[in-house]
Coordinates of C-alpha atoms and ligand atoms in Angstrom, one line a residue:
M148 CA 17.1 -11.7 5.4
S149 CA 18.6 -8.2 5.8
Q150 CA 18.0 -6.1 8.8
S151 CA 20.2 -3.3 10.1
L152 CA 20.5 -0.7 12.7
I153 CA 22.4 2.6 12.9
I154 CA 22.7 5.4 15.4
F155 CA 23.6 8.7 13.9
R156 CA 23.6 12.4 14.6
S157 CA 21.9 15.2 12.7
S158 CA 25.4 16.3 11.6
G159 CA 25.5 13.0 9.7
K160 CA 28.1 11.4 11.9
I161 CA 27.4 7.7 12.4
E162 CA 27.9 6.8 16.0
Y163 CA 27.1 3.1 15.9
Q164 CA 26.2 0.5 13.3
Y165 CA 25.1 -3.1 13.6
N166 CA 24.7 -5.6 10.9
T167 CA 25.0 -2.6 8.7
K168 CA 25.0 -1.8 5.1
T169 CA 24.7 2.0 5.6
N170 CA 23.9 2.5 2.0
P171 CA 20.2 1.7 2.2
F172 CA 19.8 4.3 5.0
N173 CA 20.8 7.2 2.7
E174 CA 17.6 7.4 0.9
F175 CA 15.6 7.0 4.1
I176 CA 17.6 9.8 5.7
Y177 CA 16.8 11.9 2.7
T178 CA 13.0 11.3 3.4
L179 CA 13.6 12.5 7.0
V180 CA 15.4 15.6 5.8
N181 CA 12.6 16.4 3.2
E182 CA 9.9 15.5 5.7
T183 CA 8.4 12.9 3.2
S184 CA 8.6 10.1 5.7
I185 CA 5.6 9.5 7.9
E186 CA 5.6 10.7 11.5
L187 CA 3.8 7.8 13.2
D188 CA 4.2 9.4 16.6
A189 CA 6.2 12.2 18.1
N190 CA 9.8 11.8 16.9
F191 CA 9.0 8.4 15.4
Y192 CA 9.1 8.1 11.6
T193 CA 8.7 5.4 9.0
A194 CA 9.0 5.0 5.3
S195 CA 9.0 2.1 2.9
L196 CA 11.6 2.0 0.3
H197 CA 12.9 -0.7 -2.1
Q198 CA 10.9 -3.4 -0.3
K199 CA 12.4 -2.4 3.0
R200 CA 10.6 -1.0 5.9
F201 CA 12.5 1.7 7.8
Y202 CA 11.8 3.1 11.2
C203 CA 13.6 5.9 13.0
Y204 CA 13.3 7.4 16.5
K205 CA 14.8 10.7 17.3
R206 CA 15.9 12.1 20.7
E207 CA 17.4 15.5 20.6
S208 CA 20.0 15.4 17.9
V209 CA 20.5 11.7 18.0
Y210 CA 18.6 9.2 15.7
A211 CA 18.3 5.5 15.9
A212 CA 17.1 3.9 12.6
L213 CA 16.6 0.4 11.5
Y214 CA 15.1 -1.5 8.6
F215 CA 13.8 -4.9 7.8
D216 CA 13.3 -6.7 4.5
A217 CA 9.6 -7.0 4.5
V218 CA 6.8 -4.6 5.3
T219 CA 4.3 -4.8 8.2
T220 CA 5.7 -7.7 10.0
L221 CA 6.1 -5.9 13.3
D222 CA 3.9 -3.8 15.4
G223 CA 5.1 -0.1 15.2
D224 CA 4.8 0.3 19.0
K225 CA 7.3 -2.6 19.6
V226 CA 9.7 -1.0 17.1
K227 CA 9.3 2.4 18.7
S228 CA 9.9 1.2 22.3
T229 CA 13.0 -0.8 21.1
L230 CA 14.4 2.3 19.4
Q231 CA 13.7 4.4 22.5
G232 CA 15.5 1.8 24.6
I233 CA 18.4 1.7 22.3
L234 CA 18.8 5.5 22.3
K235 CA 18.5 5.6 26.1
T236 CA 21.2 3.0 26.4
Y237 CA 23.4 4.9 23.9
N238 CA 22.9 8.2 25.6
K239 CA 23.6 6.8 29.0
L240 CA 26.8 5.1 28.0
H241 CA 27.9 8.0 25.8
E242 CA 27.6 10.5 28.7
D243 CA 29.6 8.2 30.9
E244 CA 33.3 9.2 31.2
D245 CA 34.4 5.6 31.2
E246 CA 32.4 4.7 28.2
D247 CA 32.6 1.0 27.6
V248 CA 32.1 0.4 23.9
D249 CA 31.7 -3.3 24.3
K250 CA 29.0 -2.9 26.9
L251 CA 27.2 -0.5 24.6
K252 CA 27.5 -2.9 21.8
K253 CA 26.2 -5.7 23.8
L254 CA 23.2 -3.9 25.2
V255 CA 22.2 -2.3 22.0
E256 CA 22.5 -5.6 20.1
L257 CA 20.6 -7.4 22.8
Q258 CA 17.6 -5.0 22.3
F259 CA 17.8 -5.2 18.5
N260 CA 18.0 -8.9 18.5
K261 CA 15.1 -9.2 20.9
L262 CA 13.1 -7.2 18.4
M263 CA 14.2 -9.4 15.5
K264 CA 13.3 -12.5 17.5
I265 CA 9.8 -11.2 17.9
K266 CA 9.8 -10.7 14.1
L267 CA 11.0 -14.2 13.4
A268 CA 8.6 -15.7 15.8
E269 CA 5.5 -14.0 14.6
P270 CA 2.5 -16.2 15.4
T271 CA 1.0 -18.3 12.7
K272 CA -2.4 -18.4 14.3
P273 CA -5.2 -18.9 11.7
R274 CA -7.1 -15.9 10.8
S275 CA -10.7 -16.4 11.9
A276 CA -12.9 -17.0 9.0
T277 CA -15.6 -14.4 8.5
P278 CA -19.0 -15.0 7.1
S279 CA -19.5 -13.6 3.7
G280 CA -20.5 -10.0 3.9
A281 CA -19.2 -9.6 7.5
S282 CA -16.5 -7.1 8.2
T283 CA -12.9 -8.0 7.6
P284 CA -11.0 -8.9 10.8
I285 CA -9.4 -5.8 12.0
R286 CA -5.6 -5.4 12.0
K287 CA -3.8 -2.6 13.7
P288 CA -1.5 -0.6 11.5
G289 CA 1.9 -2.3 11.4
T290 CA 0.7 -5.7 12.5
P291 CA 1.3 -8.7 10.4
V292 CA -1.2 -10.4 8.3
P293 CA -2.3 -13.4 10.2
K294 CA -1.5 -16.6 8.5
T295 CA -3.5 -19.8 8.0
P296 CA -1.7 -23.1 8.2
L297 CA -0.8 -24.3 4.8
S298 CA -2.2 -27.8 5.2
N299 CA -5.6 -26.6 6.3
K300 CA -6.2 -24.5 3.2
K301 CA -8.6 -25.6 0.6
M302 CA -8.9 -24.4 -2.9
R303 CA -11.8 -22.0 -3.4
K304 CA -14.7 -22.0 -5.7
W305 CA -18.0 -20.2 -5.7
D306 CA -20.9 -22.0 -4.2
G307 CA -24.2 -20.2 -4.4
D308 CA -23.6 -16.6 -3.4
Q309 CA -20.4 -17.0 -1.4
I310 CA -16.9 -18.1 -1.8
S311 CA -16.7 -21.6 -0.5
S312 CA -13.7 -23.5 0.8
A313 CA -15.2 -26.8 -0.2
L314 CA -13.5 -28.3 -3.2
G315 CA -14.2 -31.0 -5.5
N316 CA -10.6 -31.4 -6.4
S317 CA -8.9 -31.7 -3.0
K318 CA -5.5 -30.4 -3.9
T319 CA -4.0 -28.4 -1.1
L320 CA -2.1 -25.1 -1.5
D321 CA 1.2 -26.8 -0.8
Y322 CA 3.6 -25.4 -3.4
S323 CA 6.7 -27.0 -2.0
A324 CA 6.7 -29.5 -4.9
A325 CA 5.8 -27.0 -7.5
D326 CA 8.1 -26.5 -10.5
D327 CA 8.9 -22.9 -9.5
S328 CA 9.2 -23.6 -5.8
S329 CA 12.8 -22.5 -5.9
H330 CA 11.5 -19.0 -6.7
A331 CA 9.0 -18.9 -3.9
V332 CA 8.8 -15.4 -2.5
G333 CA 7.3 -16.2 0.9
D334 CA 5.0 -18.5 2.9
T335 CA 2.4 -19.8 0.5
S336 CA 0.0 -20.2 3.4
Q337 CA -0.8 -16.5 3.3
Y338 CA -2.3 -16.4 -0.2
L339 CA -5.9 -16.2 0.7
A340 CA -6.7 -14.5 4.0
D341 CA -10.0 -13.0 3.6
D342 CA -13.1 -15.1 2.9
S343 CA -15.3 -12.0 2.7
A344 CA -13.1 -10.3 0.0
F345 CA -15.6 -10.9 -2.8
V346 CA -19.3 -10.9 -3.1
K347 CA -21.3 -12.6 -5.8
E348 CA -23.9 -10.5 -7.5
N349 CA -25.9 -11.9 -10.4
E350 CA -23.2 -13.8 -12.4
L351 CA -20.3 -11.5 -11.4
V352 CA -17.9 -11.8 -8.5
L353 CA -17.3 -8.3 -7.2
V354 CA -14.7 -6.9 -4.9
N355 CA -16.2 -6.0 -1.5
E356 CA -16.1 -2.5 -0.2
L357 CA -13.5 -1.3 2.2
N358 CA -15.1 -1.2 5.6
D359 CA -13.6 -1.7 8.9
I360 CA -10.0 -2.5 8.2
L361 CA -9.0 1.2 8.4
G362 CA -8.4 3.2 11.5
E363 CA -9.8 0.7 13.9
S364 CA -8.3 -1.3 16.5
D365 CA -9.1 -4.4 18.4
D366 CA -7.1 -3.1 21.3
E367 CA -9.5 -1.6 23.9
E368 CA -6.9 0.3 25.7
E369 CA -5.8 2.0 22.5
E370 CA -9.3 2.8 21.6
A371 CA -9.9 4.4 25.0
E372 CA -6.8 6.5 24.5
T373 CA -7.7 7.5 21.0
S374 CA -11.2 8.6 22.0
S375 CA -9.8 10.7 24.9
K376 CA -7.5 12.4 22.4
K377 CA -10.2 12.9 19.8
G378 CA -8.3 16.0 18.7
F379 CA -9.5 19.5 18.3
L380 CA -12.9 18.5 17.1
G381 CA -13.8 17.1 20.5
K382 CA -12.7 20.4 22.1
L383 CA -14.8 22.4 19.6
T384 CA -18.1 20.8 20.5
S385 CA -19.1 23.9 22.5
Y386 CA -19.0 25.8 19.2
F387 CA -21.8 23.7 17.7
G388 CA -24.8 25.8 17.0
S389 CA -23.1 29.1 17.5
N390 CA -21.2 31.1 15.0
I391 CA -17.5 30.3 14.5
D392 CA -14.5 32.3 13.4
V393 CA -14.0 30.8 9.9
N394 CA -10.3 31.6 9.7
E395 CA -9.5 30.1 13.1
V396 CA -11.5 26.9 12.3
S397 CA -10.0 26.7 8.8
K398 CA -6.5 26.8 10.2
K399 CA -7.4 23.9 12.6
F400 CA -9.0 21.8 9.9
Q401 CA -6.0 22.4 7.6
D402 CA -3.7 21.1 10.4
Q403 CA -6.1 18.2 10.8
L404 CA -5.9 17.3 7.1
V405 CA -2.1 17.5 7.1
S406 CA -2.0 15.3 10.2
K407 CA -3.9 12.7 8.1
N408 CA -1.1 12.6 5.6
I409 CA -2.6 15.1 3.1
A410 CA 0.2 17.1 1.6
P411 CA 0.3 20.6 3.0
S412 CA -0.3 22.3 -0.3
T413 CA -3.3 20.1 -1.1
A414 CA -4.8 20.7 2.4
K415 CA -4.3 24.4 1.8
T416 CA -6.1 24.3 -1.5
I417 CA -9.1 22.3 0.0
I418 CA -9.4 24.6 3.0
E419 CA -9.1 27.8 0.9
K420 CA -12.0 26.6 -1.2
I421 CA -14.2 26.1 1.9
Q422 CA -13.0 29.4 3.3
N423 CA -13.9 31.3 0.1
N424 CA -17.3 29.7 0.0
F425 CA -18.0 31.0 3.5
S426 CA -16.4 34.4 3.0
S427 CA -19.6 36.2 2.1
K428 CA -21.7 34.5 4.7
K429 CA -22.2 36.1 8.1
N430 CA -23.4 33.2 10.2
V431 CA -21.3 30.1 9.9
T432 CA -21.7 27.3 12.4
M433 CA -19.5 24.3 13.0
P434 CA -21.9 21.8 11.5
M435 CA -22.1 23.9 8.4
Y436 CA -18.3 24.1 8.1
K437 CA -17.9 20.3 8.8
Q438 CA -20.6 19.5 6.2
A439 CA -18.9 21.7 3.6
L440 CA -15.6 20.0 4.2
T441 CA -17.1 16.5 4.2
D442 CA -18.8 17.3 0.9
E443 CA -15.6 18.6 -0.6
L444 CA -13.6 15.6 0.4
T445 CA -16.4 13.3 -0.9
K446 CA -16.5 15.1 -4.2
I447 CA -12.7 14.8 -4.6
L448 CA -12.8 11.0 -4.0
T449 CA -16.0 10.2 -5.9
P450 CA -15.0 8.9 -9.4
N451 CA -16.6 10.7 -12.2
V452 CA -16.0 7.9 -14.7
S453 CA -17.1 4.3 -14.5
T454 CA -14.9 2.0 -12.4
D455 CA -16.7 -1.0 -13.6
L456 CA -13.8 -2.9 -15.0
L457 CA -15.6 -6.2 -15.5
Y458 CA -18.3 -4.5 -17.6
D459 CA -15.6 -2.9 -19.7
I460 CA -13.8 -6.2 -20.2
K461 CA -16.9 -8.1 -21.1
R462 CA -17.9 -5.4 -23.5
N463 CA -14.5 -5.6 -25.1
S464 CA -14.7 -9.4 -25.6
G465 CA -18.0 -8.8 -27.5
S466 CA -16.7 -6.0 -29.7
S467 CA -13.0 -6.4 -30.2
N468 CA -10.7 -9.1 -31.5
R469 CA -7.9 -8.0 -29.2
A470 CA -7.5 -9.2 -25.7
Y471 CA -8.2 -6.5 -23.0
V472 CA -4.9 -5.0 -22.0
I473 CA -4.2 -3.7 -18.6
S474 CA -0.8 -2.4 -17.5
V475 CA 0.4 -1.6 -14.0
V476 CA 2.9 1.1 -13.3
G477 CA 4.4 2.8 -10.3
V478 CA 7.6 3.3 -8.4
N479 CA 9.7 0.4 -7.0
G480 CA 8.4 -1.7 -4.2
V481 CA 4.9 -0.2 -4.0
G482 CA 3.2 -3.5 -4.7
K483 CA 2.8 -3.5 -8.5
S484 CA 3.2 -7.3 -8.9
T485 CA 1.3 -8.2 -5.8
N486 CA -1.7 -6.1 -6.8
L487 CA -1.5 -7.3 -10.4
A488 CA -1.7 -10.8 -9.0
K489 CA -4.7 -9.7 -6.8
L490 CA -6.4 -8.4 -10.0
A491 CA -5.7 -11.7 -11.8
F492 CA -7.2 -13.7 -8.9
W493 CA -10.3 -11.6 -9.1
F494 CA -10.6 -12.1 -12.8
L495 CA -10.1 -15.8 -12.3
Q496 CA -13.0 -15.8 -9.8
N497 CA -15.0 -14.4 -12.7
N498 CA -14.1 -17.3 -15.0
M499 CA -11.9 -15.2 -17.2
S500 CA -8.7 -16.2 -18.8
V501 CA -5.6 -14.1 -18.0
L502 CA -2.2 -13.9 -19.6
I503 CA 0.4 -12.2 -17.3
C504 CA 3.1 -10.5 -19.2
A505 CA 6.5 -9.9 -17.5
C506 CA 7.6 -6.5 -18.7
D507 CA 9.8 -5.7 -15.8
T508 CA 12.8 -6.9 -17.7
F509 CA 15.3 -4.9 -15.7
R510 CA 15.1 -5.9 -12.1
S511 CA 16.7 -9.3 -11.5
G512 CA 14.2 -11.7 -10.1
A513 CA 11.2 -9.8 -11.3
V514 CA 10.2 -12.4 -13.9
E515 CA 10.7 -15.3 -11.5
Q516 CA 8.6 -13.4 -8.9
L517 CA 5.7 -13.2 -11.4
K518 CA 6.1 -16.9 -12.2
V519 CA 5.6 -17.7 -8.6
H520 CA 2.4 -15.6 -8.5
V521 CA 1.2 -17.3 -11.7
N522 CA 1.9 -20.8 -10.3
N523 CA 0.1 -19.9 -7.1
L524 CA -2.9 -18.6 -9.0
K525 CA -2.9 -21.7 -11.2
N526 CA -3.1 -23.8 -8.1
L527 CA -5.9 -21.6 -6.7
T528 CA -7.9 -21.9 -9.9
S529 CA -10.7 -24.4 -9.8
S530 CA -10.0 -26.9 -12.6
D531 CA -13.7 -27.1 -13.5
A532 CA -14.0 -23.4 -14.3
S533 CA -13.3 -21.8 -17.7
S534 CA -10.7 -19.6 -16.1
K535 CA -7.0 -20.0 -16.8
I536 CA -3.9 -18.1 -16.2
D537 CA -0.5 -18.3 -17.8
I538 CA 2.7 -16.2 -18.0
F539 CA 4.3 -14.7 -21.1
E540 CA 7.9 -13.7 -20.7
K541 CA 10.9 -13.1 -22.9
G542 CA 13.5 -12.9 -20.1
Y543 CA 15.5 -9.8 -19.4
G544 CA 16.7 -6.9 -21.6
S545 CA 16.6 -3.2 -22.0
G546 CA 15.7 -0.8 -24.7
D547 CA 13.1 -2.0 -27.1
H548 CA 12.9 -5.4 -25.3
V549 CA 10.0 -4.2 -23.2
V550 CA 8.0 -3.0 -26.1
A551 CA 8.7 -6.1 -28.1
T552 CA 7.7 -8.3 -25.2
A553 CA 4.4 -6.4 -24.6
K554 CA 3.5 -6.6 -28.3
L555 CA 4.2 -10.3 -28.6
A556 CA 2.2 -11.0 -25.4
I557 CA -0.8 -9.1 -26.7
Q558 CA -0.6 -10.9 -30.1
H559 CA -0.3 -14.2 -28.4
A560 CA -3.2 -13.5 -26.0
T561 CA -5.4 -12.4 -28.9
E562 CA -4.5 -15.5 -31.0
Q563 CA -5.1 -17.8 -28.0
Q564 CA -8.3 -16.0 -27.0
Y565 CA -7.3 -14.9 -23.5
D566 CA -9.7 -12.3 -22.1
I567 CA -7.1 -10.2 -20.5
V568 CA -3.4 -9.4 -20.7
L569 CA -2.0 -8.0 -17.5
I570 CA 1.3 -6.3 -18.0
D571 CA 3.7 -5.8 -15.2
T572 CA 6.2 -2.9 -15.9
A573 CA 9.5 -2.0 -14.2
G574 CA 9.3 0.2 -11.2
R575 CA 10.9 3.6 -11.8
T576 CA 11.7 6.7 -9.8
H577 CA 9.0 9.2 -10.8
S578 CA 11.4 12.2 -10.6
N579 CA 14.0 10.7 -13.0
A580 CA 13.0 11.8 -16.5
K581 CA 15.4 9.3 -18.1
L582 CA 13.6 6.4 -16.4
M583 CA 10.1 7.8 -17.0
A584 CA 10.6 8.5 -20.8
P585 CA 10.3 4.8 -21.9
L586 CA 6.8 4.7 -20.5
K587 CA 5.5 6.8 -23.4
K588 CA 7.1 4.4 -25.9
F589 CA 5.6 1.5 -24.0
G590 CA 2.1 3.2 -23.9
D591 CA 2.2 4.0 -27.6
A592 CA 3.1 0.5 -28.5
A593 CA 0.9 -1.5 -26.2
N594 CA -2.0 0.9 -26.2
P595 CA -3.4 -0.5 -23.0
D596 CA -7.1 -0.4 -22.5
K597 CA -6.4 0.6 -18.9
I598 CA -3.2 1.9 -17.2
I599 CA -3.3 1.5 -13.5
M600 CA -0.8 3.2 -11.2
V601 CA -0.2 1.5 -7.9
G602 CA 0.7 4.0 -5.2
E603 CA 1.5 3.3 -1.6
A604 CA -0.7 4.7 1.1
L605 CA 2.4 5.3 3.2
V606 CA 4.0 7.8 0.9
G607 CA 2.4 11.1 2.0
T608 CA 3.5 14.4 0.4
D609 CA 5.6 12.8 -2.3
S610 CA 2.5 11.0 -3.6
V611 CA 1.4 14.3 -5.3
E612 CA 4.4 14.4 -7.5
Q613 CA 4.4 10.7 -8.1
A614 CA 0.8 10.8 -9.3
I615 CA 1.4 13.8 -11.5
N616 CA 4.6 12.5 -13.1
F617 CA 3.1 9.1 -13.9
N618 CA -0.1 10.7 -15.2
N619 CA 2.0 12.9 -17.6
A620 CA 4.4 10.1 -18.6
F621 CA 2.2 8.8 -21.5
G622 CA 2.0 12.0 -23.5
N623 CA -0.7 14.5 -24.2
R624 CA -3.3 12.1 -25.4
R625 CA -3.1 9.4 -22.8
S626 CA -3.2 9.5 -19.0
L627 CA -3.6 7.0 -16.1
D628 CA -7.1 5.4 -15.8
F629 CA -7.1 4.3 -12.2
F630 CA -5.1 4.1 -9.0
I631 CA -4.7 1.2 -6.7
I632 CA -3.7 2.5 -3.4
S633 CA -1.7 -0.3 -1.7
K634 CA -0.7 -0.9 1.9
V635 CA -3.7 0.8 3.3
D636 CA -3.6 -1.7 6.1
T637 CA -0.4 -0.1 7.3
V638 CA -1.5 3.5 7.8
G639 CA -4.5 3.4 10.2
D640 CA -6.6 6.5 9.6
L641 CA -3.7 8.4 7.9
V642 CA -5.4 7.9 4.5
G643 CA -4.5 11.3 3.1
T644 CA -2.4 9.9 0.3
M645 CA -5.7 9.0 -1.5
I646 CA -6.7 12.7 -1.5
N647 CA -3.2 13.7 -2.6
M648 CA -3.2 11.4 -5.7
V649 CA -6.8 11.9 -6.8
M650 CA -6.8 15.6 -6.4
A651 CA -3.5 16.1 -8.3
T652 CA -4.7 14.1 -11.3
K653 CA -8.5 13.6 -11.2
V654 CA -7.7 9.9 -11.7
P655 CA -10.1 7.7 -9.6
I656 CA -9.2 5.0 -7.2
L657 CA -10.2 1.5 -8.5
F658 CA -9.2 -0.5 -5.5
V659 CA -7.2 -0.3 -2.3
G660 CA -4.7 -3.0 -1.2
T661 CA -5.2 -4.1 2.4
G662 CA -2.6 -6.7 2.9
Q663 CA -0.2 -9.2 1.3
T664 CA -2.6 -11.9 0.2
Y665 CA -4.6 -12.3 -3.1
T666 CA -7.9 -11.5 -1.3
D667 CA -6.6 -8.3 0.4
I668 CA -8.2 -6.0 -2.1
K669 CA -11.2 -3.8 -1.6
R670 CA -13.3 -1.2 -3.3
L671 CA -13.0 2.2 -1.9
S672 CA -15.6 3.3 0.5
V673 CA -15.6 7.1 0.0
N674 CA -17.7 7.7 3.0
R675 CA -15.5 5.6 5.3
V676 CA -12.3 7.4 4.1
V677 CA -13.9 10.8 4.5
E678 CA -15.1 9.9 7.9
M679 CA -11.5 9.0 8.9
L680 CA -10.1 12.2 7.5
M681 CA -12.7 14.2 9.5
S682 CA -12.3 12.2 12.8
Ligands
GDP741 P1 6.7 -4.0 -6.8 O1 8.2 -3.9 -6.7 O2 6.0 -2.7 -7.0 O3 6.2 -5.0 -7.8 O4 6.2 -4.5 -5.3 P2 5.8 -6.0 -4.9 O5 4.5 -6.4 -5.4 O6 7.0 -6.8 -5.0 O7 5.5 -5.6 -3.3 C1 6.5 -5.1 -2.4 C2 6.1 -5.5 -1.0 O8 4.9 -4.9 -0.6 C3 5.9 -7.0 -0.9 O9 6.4 -7.4 0.4 C4 4.3 -7.1 -0.8 O10 3.9 -8.3 -0.1 C5 4.0 -5.9 -0.1 N1 2.6 -5.4 -0.4 C6 2.0 -5.2 -1.6 N2 0.8 -4.8 -1.4 C7 0.6 -4.7 0.0 C8 -0.6 -4.3 0.8 O11 -1.7 -3.9 0.3 N3 -0.4 -4.3 2.1 C9 0.8 -4.7 2.7 N4 0.9 -4.7 4.0 N5 1.9 -5.1 1.9 C10 1.7 -5.1 0.6

């Protein structure tokens, strides 16, 4: 496990480092300088890079930053108070004439280690089962996904209209003896957290809609605090009914959108449109303005093409000899493989056969990571169903290896009559033309039925450029088909990234990722997201 802490000044001087490889911090510091990290609270920032979660607290010109290996394993408040304490300690001892370096070291390390102990000792309390159709248990942003003890888990199968834990074949989800156990990427107990993730309609298993996971808290104190700080909208209630100054209100709504993680340029475009619509009108009231903005945000997020992937796949199997090909793209660490596995799990629930193709042939461990997902999914697949899942891989290599692997996988899937080929691609930096160029070649050769970009809800302003660059990467005649917005469980109501990506490309959101298990996938609820942006 890697976890590090540094204290540095805005001049770049490192004042203190613990357990430190300073290198990983460089890119994070770059996000602070460019203001692309997320400001969770005053002077408290976070970003997720290369499968590491960074946090930073700033006091005057001194910054304390740390990172951990995994995302969302700690409550942001705990991290913030630890970093505040660490900076206080540092400042106090730094000001002291007889500065005692050892004492500083000891105190800082004590606080850091205490935080890490909390991380290591995260509770493994079972997640309370929710009745089908009930809302998902609410997690605060930054809190871990509750885990269910491994031995209690039963394989799932559909029983009537809901997912059932009863299983004819009583195999448990214990993968410790599985062939690929040496490649395990985490605690296998966390694979299926949400019993209400899917709903059965007619003969199809559909992904449930995103409802209560976002922007809500089970912490009454926090809720009371939030409602007392309802923002400027609360203060503007007296305007309701009477005419408003459109420019003044526009400015405030623009700030509000930016505060929800909508990129400043995107927020400006949206607000200017509303402003222009009202420019010729004399009497504009607050409800009119709010309604116009609500309608505009709803329009942006509402897909204008079908997002019915199951229908498309079924139609394909009736009309084409080729297996249905879906490829997943995105920058590193956003959750491509995890969300690809979630899609596969959903297809398996629909009794489909899935071949997963490992086309991230660059990053060491990527193929093995996919194998673990496939093994897990195999074990989760009811043996009496017609569904099946396998992996297709040709190891590692660069250049044409990716294209060759994809072509072979599609050919194999078609010959063996798999319904779907899910192709995982290597993560790449969207701003690096050299790394983006092979995507065109890959797209031309594999000619996927759907290209899905996974984008992180955490990203913020940079998401605009990410979406545009990936959308343009496949040439003039091909673009992205869908987004999956991952890690929505980690941003509370700061859901502006969805607007950034959709508005920049007109590509609709297929699903949102709400956690690290195979059932943490939801359909977008446009109304819910707009509500959060407006609150
Ligand atoms: P890739 O490099 O893009 O393939 O990313 P991975 O699939 O390896 O995921 C990177 C990290 O993000 C892993 O720790 C995942 O468990 C985590 N992750 C993926 N999706 C989500 C999500 O929706 N919510 C949370 N909290 N974590 C996620």
